[in-house]
Short mmCIF file of C-alpha atoms in Angstrom, two decimals:
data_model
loop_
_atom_site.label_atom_id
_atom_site.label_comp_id
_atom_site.label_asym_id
_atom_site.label_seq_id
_atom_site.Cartn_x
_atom_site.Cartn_y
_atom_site.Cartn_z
CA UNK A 70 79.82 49.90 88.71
CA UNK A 71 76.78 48.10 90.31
CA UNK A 72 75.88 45.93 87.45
CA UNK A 73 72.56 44.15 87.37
CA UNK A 74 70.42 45.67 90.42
CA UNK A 75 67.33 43.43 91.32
CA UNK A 76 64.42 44.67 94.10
CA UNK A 77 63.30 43.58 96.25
CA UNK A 78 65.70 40.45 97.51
CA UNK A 79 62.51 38.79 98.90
CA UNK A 80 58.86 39.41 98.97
CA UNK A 81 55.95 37.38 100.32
CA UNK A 82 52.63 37.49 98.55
CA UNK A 83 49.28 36.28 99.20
CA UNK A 84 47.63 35.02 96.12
CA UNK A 85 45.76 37.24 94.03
CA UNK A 86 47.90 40.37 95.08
CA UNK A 87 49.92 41.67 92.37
CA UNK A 88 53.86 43.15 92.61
CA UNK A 89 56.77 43.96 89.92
CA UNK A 90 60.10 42.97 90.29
CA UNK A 91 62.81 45.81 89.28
CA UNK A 92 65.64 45.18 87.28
CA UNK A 93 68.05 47.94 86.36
CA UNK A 94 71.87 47.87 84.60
CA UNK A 95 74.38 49.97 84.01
CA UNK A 96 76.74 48.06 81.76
CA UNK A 97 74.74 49.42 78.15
CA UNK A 98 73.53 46.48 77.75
CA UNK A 99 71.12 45.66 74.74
CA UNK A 100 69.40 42.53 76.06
CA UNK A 101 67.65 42.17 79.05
CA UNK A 102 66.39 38.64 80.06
CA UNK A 103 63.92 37.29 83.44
CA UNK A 104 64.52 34.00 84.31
CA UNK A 105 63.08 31.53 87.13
CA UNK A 106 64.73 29.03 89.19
CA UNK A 107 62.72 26.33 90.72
CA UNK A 108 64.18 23.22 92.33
CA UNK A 109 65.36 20.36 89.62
CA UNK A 110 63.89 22.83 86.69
CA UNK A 111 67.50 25.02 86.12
CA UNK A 112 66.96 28.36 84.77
CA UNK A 113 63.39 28.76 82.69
CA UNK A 114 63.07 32.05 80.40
CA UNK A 115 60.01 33.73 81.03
CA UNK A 116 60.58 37.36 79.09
CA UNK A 117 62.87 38.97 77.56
CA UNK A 118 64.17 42.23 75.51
CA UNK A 119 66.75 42.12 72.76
CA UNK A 120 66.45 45.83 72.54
CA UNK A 121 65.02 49.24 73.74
CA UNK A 122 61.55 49.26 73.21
CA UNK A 123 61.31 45.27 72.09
CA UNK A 124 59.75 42.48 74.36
CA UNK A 125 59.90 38.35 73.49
CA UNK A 126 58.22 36.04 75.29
CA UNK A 127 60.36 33.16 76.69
CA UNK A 128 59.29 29.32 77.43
CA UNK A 129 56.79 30.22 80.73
CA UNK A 130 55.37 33.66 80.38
CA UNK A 131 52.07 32.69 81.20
CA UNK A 132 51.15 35.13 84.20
CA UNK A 133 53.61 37.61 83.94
CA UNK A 134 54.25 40.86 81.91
CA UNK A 135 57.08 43.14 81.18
CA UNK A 136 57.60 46.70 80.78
CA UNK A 137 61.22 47.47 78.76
CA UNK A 138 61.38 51.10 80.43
CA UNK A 139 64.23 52.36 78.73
CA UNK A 140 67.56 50.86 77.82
CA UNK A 141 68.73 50.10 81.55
CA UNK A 142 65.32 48.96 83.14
CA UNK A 143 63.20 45.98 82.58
CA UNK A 144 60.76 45.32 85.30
CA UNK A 145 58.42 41.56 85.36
CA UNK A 146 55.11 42.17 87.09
CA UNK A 147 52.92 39.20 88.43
CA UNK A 148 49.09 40.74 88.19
CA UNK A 149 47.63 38.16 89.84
CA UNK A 150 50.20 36.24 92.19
CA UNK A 151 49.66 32.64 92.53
CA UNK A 152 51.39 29.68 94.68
CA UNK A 153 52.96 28.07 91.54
CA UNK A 154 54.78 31.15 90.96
CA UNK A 155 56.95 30.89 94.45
CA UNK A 156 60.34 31.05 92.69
CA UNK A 157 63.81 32.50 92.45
CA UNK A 158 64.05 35.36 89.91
CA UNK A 159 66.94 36.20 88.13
CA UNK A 160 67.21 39.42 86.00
CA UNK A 161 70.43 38.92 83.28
CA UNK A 162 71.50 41.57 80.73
CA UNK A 163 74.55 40.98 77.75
CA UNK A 164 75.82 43.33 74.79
CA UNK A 165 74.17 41.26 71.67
CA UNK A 166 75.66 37.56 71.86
CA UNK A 167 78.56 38.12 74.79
CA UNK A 168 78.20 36.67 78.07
CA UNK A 169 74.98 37.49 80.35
CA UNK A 170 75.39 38.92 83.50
CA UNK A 171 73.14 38.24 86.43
CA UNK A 172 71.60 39.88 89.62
CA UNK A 173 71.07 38.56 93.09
CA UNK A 174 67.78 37.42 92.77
CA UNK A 175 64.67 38.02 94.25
CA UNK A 176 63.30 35.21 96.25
CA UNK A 177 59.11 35.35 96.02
CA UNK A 178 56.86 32.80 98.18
CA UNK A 179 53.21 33.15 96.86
CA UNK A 180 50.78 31.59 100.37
CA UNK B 299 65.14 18.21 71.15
CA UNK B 300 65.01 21.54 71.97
CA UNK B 301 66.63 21.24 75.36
CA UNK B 302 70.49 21.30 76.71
CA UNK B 303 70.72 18.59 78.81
CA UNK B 304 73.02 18.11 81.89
CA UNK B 305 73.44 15.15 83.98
CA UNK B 306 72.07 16.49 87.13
CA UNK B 307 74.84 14.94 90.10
CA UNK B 308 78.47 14.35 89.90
CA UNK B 309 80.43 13.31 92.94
CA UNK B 310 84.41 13.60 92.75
CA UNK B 311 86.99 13.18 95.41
CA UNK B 312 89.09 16.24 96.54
CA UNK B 313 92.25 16.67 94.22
CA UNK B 314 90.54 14.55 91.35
CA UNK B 315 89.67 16.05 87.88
CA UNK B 316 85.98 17.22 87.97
CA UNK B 317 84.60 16.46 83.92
CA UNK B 318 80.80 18.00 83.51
CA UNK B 319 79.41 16.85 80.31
CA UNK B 320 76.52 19.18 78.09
CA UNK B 321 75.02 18.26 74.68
CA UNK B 322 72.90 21.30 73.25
CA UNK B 323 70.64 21.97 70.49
CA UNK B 324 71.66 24.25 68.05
CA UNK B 325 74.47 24.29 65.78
CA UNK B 326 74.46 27.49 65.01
CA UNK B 327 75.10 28.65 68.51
CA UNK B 328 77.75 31.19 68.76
CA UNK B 329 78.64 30.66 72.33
CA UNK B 330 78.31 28.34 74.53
CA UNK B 331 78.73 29.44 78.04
CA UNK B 332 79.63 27.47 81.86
CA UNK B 333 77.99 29.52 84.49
CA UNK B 334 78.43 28.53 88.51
CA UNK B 335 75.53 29.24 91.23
CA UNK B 336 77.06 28.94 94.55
CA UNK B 337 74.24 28.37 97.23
CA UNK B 338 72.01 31.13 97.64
CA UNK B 339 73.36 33.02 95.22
CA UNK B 340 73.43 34.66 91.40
CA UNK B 341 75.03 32.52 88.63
CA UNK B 342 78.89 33.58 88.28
CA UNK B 343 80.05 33.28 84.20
CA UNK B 344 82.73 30.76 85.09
CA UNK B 345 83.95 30.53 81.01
CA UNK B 346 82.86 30.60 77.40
CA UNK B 347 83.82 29.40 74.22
CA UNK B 348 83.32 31.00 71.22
CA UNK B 349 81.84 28.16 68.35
CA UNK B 350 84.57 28.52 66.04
CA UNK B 351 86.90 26.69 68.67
CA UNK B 352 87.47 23.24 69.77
CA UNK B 353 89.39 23.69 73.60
CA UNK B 354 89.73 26.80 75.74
CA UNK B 355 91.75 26.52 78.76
CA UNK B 356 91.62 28.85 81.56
CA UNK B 357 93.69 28.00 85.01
CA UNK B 358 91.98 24.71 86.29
CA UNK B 359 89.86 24.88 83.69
CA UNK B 360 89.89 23.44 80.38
CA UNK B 361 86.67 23.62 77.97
CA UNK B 362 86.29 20.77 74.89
CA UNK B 363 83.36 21.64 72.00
CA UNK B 364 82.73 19.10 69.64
CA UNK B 365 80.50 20.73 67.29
CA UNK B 366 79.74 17.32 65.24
CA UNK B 367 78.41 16.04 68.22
CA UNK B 368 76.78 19.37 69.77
CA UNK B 369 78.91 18.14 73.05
CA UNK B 370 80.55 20.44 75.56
CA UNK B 371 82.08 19.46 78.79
CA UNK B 372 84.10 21.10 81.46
CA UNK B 373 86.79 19.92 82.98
CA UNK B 374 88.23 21.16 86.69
CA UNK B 375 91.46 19.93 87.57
CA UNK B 376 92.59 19.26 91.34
CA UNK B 377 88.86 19.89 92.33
CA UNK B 378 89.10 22.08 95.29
CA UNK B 379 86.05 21.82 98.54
CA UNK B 380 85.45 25.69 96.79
CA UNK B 381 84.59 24.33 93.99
CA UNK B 382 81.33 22.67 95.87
CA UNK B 383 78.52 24.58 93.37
CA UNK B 384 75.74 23.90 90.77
CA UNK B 385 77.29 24.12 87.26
CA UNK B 386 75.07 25.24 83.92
CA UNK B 387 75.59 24.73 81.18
CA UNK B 388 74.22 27.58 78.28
CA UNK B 389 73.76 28.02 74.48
CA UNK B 390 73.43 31.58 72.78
CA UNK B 391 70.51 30.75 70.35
CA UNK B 392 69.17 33.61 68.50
CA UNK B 393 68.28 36.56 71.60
CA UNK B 394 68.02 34.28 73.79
CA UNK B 395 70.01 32.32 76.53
CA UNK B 396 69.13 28.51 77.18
CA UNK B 397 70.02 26.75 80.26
CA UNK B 398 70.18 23.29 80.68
CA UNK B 399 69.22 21.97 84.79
CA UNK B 400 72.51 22.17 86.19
CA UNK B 401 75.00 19.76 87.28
CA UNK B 402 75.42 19.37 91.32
CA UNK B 403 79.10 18.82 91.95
CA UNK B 404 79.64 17.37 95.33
CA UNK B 405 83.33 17.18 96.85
CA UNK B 406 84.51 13.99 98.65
CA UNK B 407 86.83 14.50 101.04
#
């Protein structure tokens, strides 16, 4: 039982270059959430997907867009990368209200 | 406000009582949830509590909810150097999860 799969770990990208993040579980989870982590900021919601085949935007999703590819994969792609969005992501999925479960991270430096 | 707030350090000397305090936003929250991020790491669900309650205690750790106050604190007896982590704090609210910043617990020796 792998639980909440995130690729890649870390990525570099210049700016301008675009990338998706992966996000895959295998717990049936409903809800699927992206989150980023930035120094002093905690944990910021920038998409997420209460359902199969339903997408919310969170409180930063300016730059980014999400694809809810069936019920265990929700991917966040950056179109055009820029410095400001060198961050931690953190792909989380929960049945309904429960407790969220998280992945590893992926750790992206935009030069 | 629409934010959970944390305070952001707390310092405690091993074997003390670690207390992290959280105030949050909306009452009709169904849980309420402590998560801990050890250093380069995911976040860990360290315990919940479910709205309808006032204390859960787990082990070393004992959860208060004062739903009057929207106030929720953990507390971590005989605080342990493995215990060195950033704590959030996090409301259910609707679909989504809210975080508050994170509390930095540092161990004394």
């Amino acid at each position: 039982n792998a639980g909440v799969t995130q690729t890649p770990k870390f990525q570099v990208l210049k700016t301008g270059q675009s990338m998706t993040l992966q996000c895959a579980q295998d717990m049936n989870h409903n809800s699927m959430y992206w989150y980023r982590q930035d120094p002093g900021m905690g944990l910021r919601l920038i998409y997420y997907s209460a359902s199969e085949g339903t997408t919310d935007k969170g409180e930063v999703p300016n730059g980014y867009n999400v694809s809810r590819l069936n019920k265990r994969e929700f991917s966040l792609r950056l179109e055009s990368a820029a410095p400001s969005q060198t961050s931690v992501y953190f792909c989380a999925s929960r049945l309904w209200d429960t407790e969220a479960f998280f992945g590893q991270g992926t750790r992206l430096t935009v030069v | 406000g629409e934010d959970v707030e944390q305070s952001l350090f707390l310092s405690v000397r091993e074997g003390d009582s670690s207390v992290i305090n959280c105030t949050y936003t909306d009452s009709s929250s169904t849980y309420l949830y402590w998560y801990k991020q050890e250093p380069g790491a995911g976040l860990q669900l360290l315990t919940y509590i479910f709205s309808n309650m006032d204390m859960k205690q787990d082990q070393r750790l004992t959860v208060l909810l004062n739903k009057k106050d929207k106030h929720l604190s953990l507390r971590i007896a005989d605080t342990q150097t493995g215990d060195s982590a950033i704590y959030f704090c996090a409301e259910s609210r609707d679909d989504k999860i809210i975080f508050g910043k994170g509390t930095r617990l540092h161990i004394l020796p």
